[in-house]
């Protein structure tokens, strides 16, 4: 186990939105239960803004069984209704996320490997700085140790959130 001094000294939360991790979402395949991938349809242009990821047509594909499904944003009147981020299901097809584990009595989940890396970097840091509003950033929503109001960590160790983020990375 790494010593406390070998932990990253600082993590700066710039207010990265959860939607920025929605380019690739790992899910449980609805047909075979294996790992499937939800991505924007390949025939579309890359988004200019990460918020476009909430509205882009999606494709769910499973390499194990060949299952494919299509998703498009709902139209209500003249408005597009995009995906709602957050929770243990993917925001497009409502399939369970592949990357999830128990943490501090709750479920810690991630959309993809980049998301796991970002959660782990935050949880392992000795100093956490928030430059963004806690209402829009994802880190203030991590499970916390209610006694200390800090992301769960034990003295001298990386804490349950950091351990759980490593577990997610091995799934």
PDB file of C-alpha atoms in Angstrom, residues 4-111:
ATOM      1  CA  UNK A   4       0.274   8.950   2.742  1.00  0.00           C
ATOM      2  CA  UNK A   5       3.161  11.035   1.356  1.00  0.00           C
ATOM      3  CA  UNK A   6       3.003   9.255  -2.018  1.00  0.00           C
ATOM      4  CA  UNK A   7      -0.599  10.322  -2.565  1.00  0.00           C
ATOM      5  CA  UNK A   8      -1.221  13.118  -5.063  1.00  0.00           C
ATOM      6  CA  UNK A   9      -0.958  16.390  -3.187  1.00  0.00           C
ATOM      7  CA  UNK A  10      -3.808  18.228  -4.824  1.00  0.00           C
ATOM      8  CA  UNK A  11      -6.891  17.864  -6.987  1.00  0.00           C
ATOM      9  CA  UNK A  12      -8.553  20.931  -8.464  1.00  0.00           C
ATOM     10  CA  UNK A  13     -12.248  20.519  -9.252  1.00  0.00           C
ATOM     11  CA  UNK A  14     -12.926  22.812 -12.197  1.00  0.00           C
ATOM     12  CA  UNK A  15     -16.601  21.905 -12.269  1.00  0.00           C
ATOM     13  CA  UNK A  16     -16.461  19.220 -14.914  1.00  0.00           C
ATOM     14  CA  UNK A  17     -20.008  18.189 -15.766  1.00  0.00           C
ATOM     15  CA  UNK A  18     -21.067  14.573 -15.807  1.00  0.00           C
ATOM     16  CA  UNK A  19     -22.177  14.963 -19.435  1.00  0.00           C
ATOM     17  CA  UNK A  20     -18.515  15.270 -20.413  1.00  0.00           C
ATOM     18  CA  UNK A  21     -18.141  11.543 -19.687  1.00  0.00           C
ATOM     19  CA  UNK A  22     -21.191  10.559 -21.769  1.00  0.00           C
ATOM     20  CA  UNK A  23     -19.254  10.028 -24.993  1.00  0.00           C
ATOM     21  CA  UNK A  24     -18.781   6.321 -24.121  1.00  0.00           C
ATOM     22  CA  UNK A  25     -20.983   4.569 -21.563  1.00  0.00           C
ATOM     23  CA  UNK A  26     -20.306   0.972 -20.491  1.00  0.00           C
ATOM     24  CA  UNK A  27     -23.539  -0.901 -19.711  1.00  0.00           C
ATOM     25  CA  UNK A  28     -24.874  -4.391 -19.059  1.00  0.00           C
ATOM     26  CA  UNK A  29     -26.126  -5.876 -22.329  1.00  0.00           C
ATOM     27  CA  UNK A  30     -29.918  -6.306 -22.254  1.00  0.00           C
ATOM     28  CA  UNK A  31     -29.627  -9.560 -24.217  1.00  0.00           C
ATOM     29  CA  UNK A  32     -26.661 -11.518 -22.788  1.00  0.00           C
ATOM     30  CA  UNK A  33     -25.693  -9.674 -19.592  1.00  0.00           C
ATOM     31  CA  UNK A  34     -22.167  -9.015 -20.880  1.00  0.00           C
ATOM     32  CA  UNK A  35     -20.469  -5.652 -21.288  1.00  0.00           C
ATOM     33  CA  UNK A  36     -21.990  -3.443 -23.975  1.00  0.00           C
ATOM     34  CA  UNK A  37     -21.086   0.046 -25.124  1.00  0.00           C
ATOM     35  CA  UNK A  38     -23.334   3.060 -25.724  1.00  0.00           C
ATOM     36  CA  UNK A  39     -21.837   5.588 -28.158  1.00  0.00           C
ATOM     37  CA  UNK A  40     -23.047   8.364 -30.457  1.00  0.00           C
ATOM     38  CA  UNK A  41     -23.967   6.964 -33.864  1.00  0.00           C
ATOM     39  CA  UNK A  42     -20.776   6.765 -35.945  1.00  0.00           C
ATOM     40  CA  UNK A  43     -22.290   8.573 -38.959  1.00  0.00           C
ATOM     41  CA  UNK A  44     -22.640  11.850 -37.010  1.00  0.00           C
ATOM     42  CA  UNK A  45     -20.225  14.748 -36.714  1.00  0.00           C
ATOM     43  CA  UNK A  46     -18.326  15.061 -33.449  1.00  0.00           C
ATOM     44  CA  UNK A  47     -20.067  17.395 -30.988  1.00  0.00           C
ATOM     45  CA  UNK A  48     -18.776  20.956 -30.709  1.00  0.00           C
ATOM     46  CA  UNK A  49     -19.990  21.285 -27.127  1.00  0.00           C
ATOM     47  CA  UNK A  50     -20.182  18.522 -24.531  1.00  0.00           C
ATOM     48  CA  UNK A  51     -23.835  19.409 -23.839  1.00  0.00           C
ATOM     49  CA  UNK A  52     -24.658  18.134 -27.347  1.00  0.00           C
ATOM     50  CA  UNK A  53     -23.901  14.643 -26.015  1.00  0.00           C
ATOM     51  CA  UNK A  54     -27.269  14.765 -24.197  1.00  0.00           C
ATOM     52  CA  UNK A  55     -29.174  14.955 -27.491  1.00  0.00           C
ATOM     53  CA  UNK A  56     -27.086  12.987 -29.995  1.00  0.00           C
ATOM     54  CA  UNK A  57     -28.644   9.779 -31.356  1.00  0.00           C
ATOM     55  CA  UNK A  58     -27.023   6.737 -29.713  1.00  0.00           C
ATOM     56  CA  UNK A  59     -26.274   3.158 -30.493  1.00  0.00           C
ATOM     57  CA  UNK A  60     -25.914   0.359 -27.946  1.00  0.00           C
ATOM     58  CA  UNK A  61     -23.641  -2.437 -29.202  1.00  0.00           C
ATOM     59  CA  UNK A  62     -22.529  -5.680 -27.568  1.00  0.00           C
ATOM     60  CA  UNK A  63     -19.444  -7.384 -28.982  1.00  0.00           C
ATOM     61  CA  UNK A  64     -20.283 -10.643 -27.172  1.00  0.00           C
ATOM     62  CA  UNK A  65     -23.757 -11.336 -28.615  1.00  0.00           C
ATOM     63  CA  UNK A  66     -24.101  -8.760 -31.407  1.00  0.00           C
ATOM     64  CA  UNK A  67     -27.076  -6.960 -29.858  1.00  0.00           C
ATOM     65  CA  UNK A  68     -27.696  -3.438 -31.168  1.00  0.00           C
ATOM     66  CA  UNK A  69     -30.282  -0.838 -30.184  1.00  0.00           C
ATOM     67  CA  UNK A  70     -30.858   2.757 -31.325  1.00  0.00           C
ATOM     68  CA  UNK A  71     -31.865   5.806 -29.236  1.00  0.00           C
ATOM     69  CA  UNK A  72     -32.964   9.293 -30.281  1.00  0.00           C
ATOM     70  CA  UNK A  73     -33.882  12.264 -28.137  1.00  0.00           C
ATOM     71  CA  UNK A  74     -37.605  12.636 -27.576  1.00  0.00           C
ATOM     72  CA  UNK A  75     -39.422  15.454 -29.361  1.00  0.00           C
ATOM     73  CA  UNK A  76     -42.081  17.313 -27.360  1.00  0.00           C
ATOM     74  CA  UNK A  77     -43.709  19.999 -29.449  1.00  0.00           C
ATOM     75  CA  UNK A  78     -40.833  22.012 -30.897  1.00  0.00           C
ATOM     76  CA  UNK A  79     -38.350  20.930 -28.201  1.00  0.00           C
ATOM     77  CA  UNK A  80     -35.837  18.110 -27.972  1.00  0.00           C
ATOM     78  CA  UNK A  81     -35.755  16.342 -24.618  1.00  0.00           C
ATOM     79  CA  UNK A  82     -32.260  15.021 -23.991  1.00  0.00           C
ATOM     80  CA  UNK A  83     -30.940  12.411 -21.624  1.00  0.00           C
ATOM     81  CA  UNK A  84     -30.915  13.017 -17.873  1.00  0.00           C
ATOM     82  CA  UNK A  85     -27.488  12.308 -16.370  1.00  0.00           C
ATOM     83  CA  UNK A  86     -26.865  10.533 -13.079  1.00  0.00           C
ATOM     84  CA  UNK A  87     -27.785   7.297 -11.367  1.00  0.00           C
ATOM     85  CA  UNK A  88     -26.881   3.649 -11.770  1.00  0.00           C
ATOM     86  CA  UNK A  89     -28.498   3.308 -15.215  1.00  0.00           C
ATOM     87  CA  UNK A  90     -27.221   4.748 -18.458  1.00  0.00           C
ATOM     88  CA  UNK A  91     -29.091   7.934 -19.379  1.00  0.00           C
ATOM     89  CA  UNK A  92     -30.100   6.765 -22.862  1.00  0.00           C
ATOM     90  CA  UNK A  93     -31.294   3.136 -22.804  1.00  0.00           C
ATOM     91  CA  UNK A  94     -31.808   2.875 -19.031  1.00  0.00           C
ATOM     92  CA  UNK A  95     -29.584  -0.217 -18.824  1.00  0.00           C
ATOM     93  CA  UNK A  96     -27.577  -0.856 -15.629  1.00  0.00           C
ATOM     94  CA  UNK A  97     -24.094   0.646 -15.750  1.00  0.00           C
ATOM     95  CA  UNK A  98     -21.263  -1.867 -16.039  1.00  0.00           C
ATOM     96  CA  UNK A  99     -19.035   0.103 -13.670  1.00  0.00           C
ATOM     97  CA  UNK A 100     -20.612   0.166 -10.213  1.00  0.00           C
ATOM     98  CA  UNK A 101     -19.687  -0.999  -6.723  1.00  0.00           C
ATOM     99  CA  UNK A 102     -20.824  -0.528  -3.113  1.00  0.00           C
ATOM    100  CA  UNK A 103     -19.229   2.397  -1.277  1.00  0.00           C
ATOM    101  CA  UNK A 104     -20.111   3.886   2.128  1.00  0.00           C
ATOM    102  CA  UNK A 105     -23.498   2.181   2.045  1.00  0.00           C
ATOM    103  CA  UNK A 106     -24.323   3.571  -1.407  1.00  0.00           C
ATOM    104  CA  UNK A 107     -23.442   2.747  -5.001  1.00  0.00           C
ATOM    105  CA  UNK A 108     -20.391   4.382  -6.600  1.00  0.00           C
ATOM    106  CA  UNK A 109     -20.763   4.288 -10.374  1.00  0.00           C
ATOM    107  CA  UNK A 110     -18.974   5.545 -13.457  1.00  0.00           C
ATOM    108  CA  UNK A 111     -19.804   5.827 -17.149  1.00  0.00           C
TER     109      UNK A 111
END
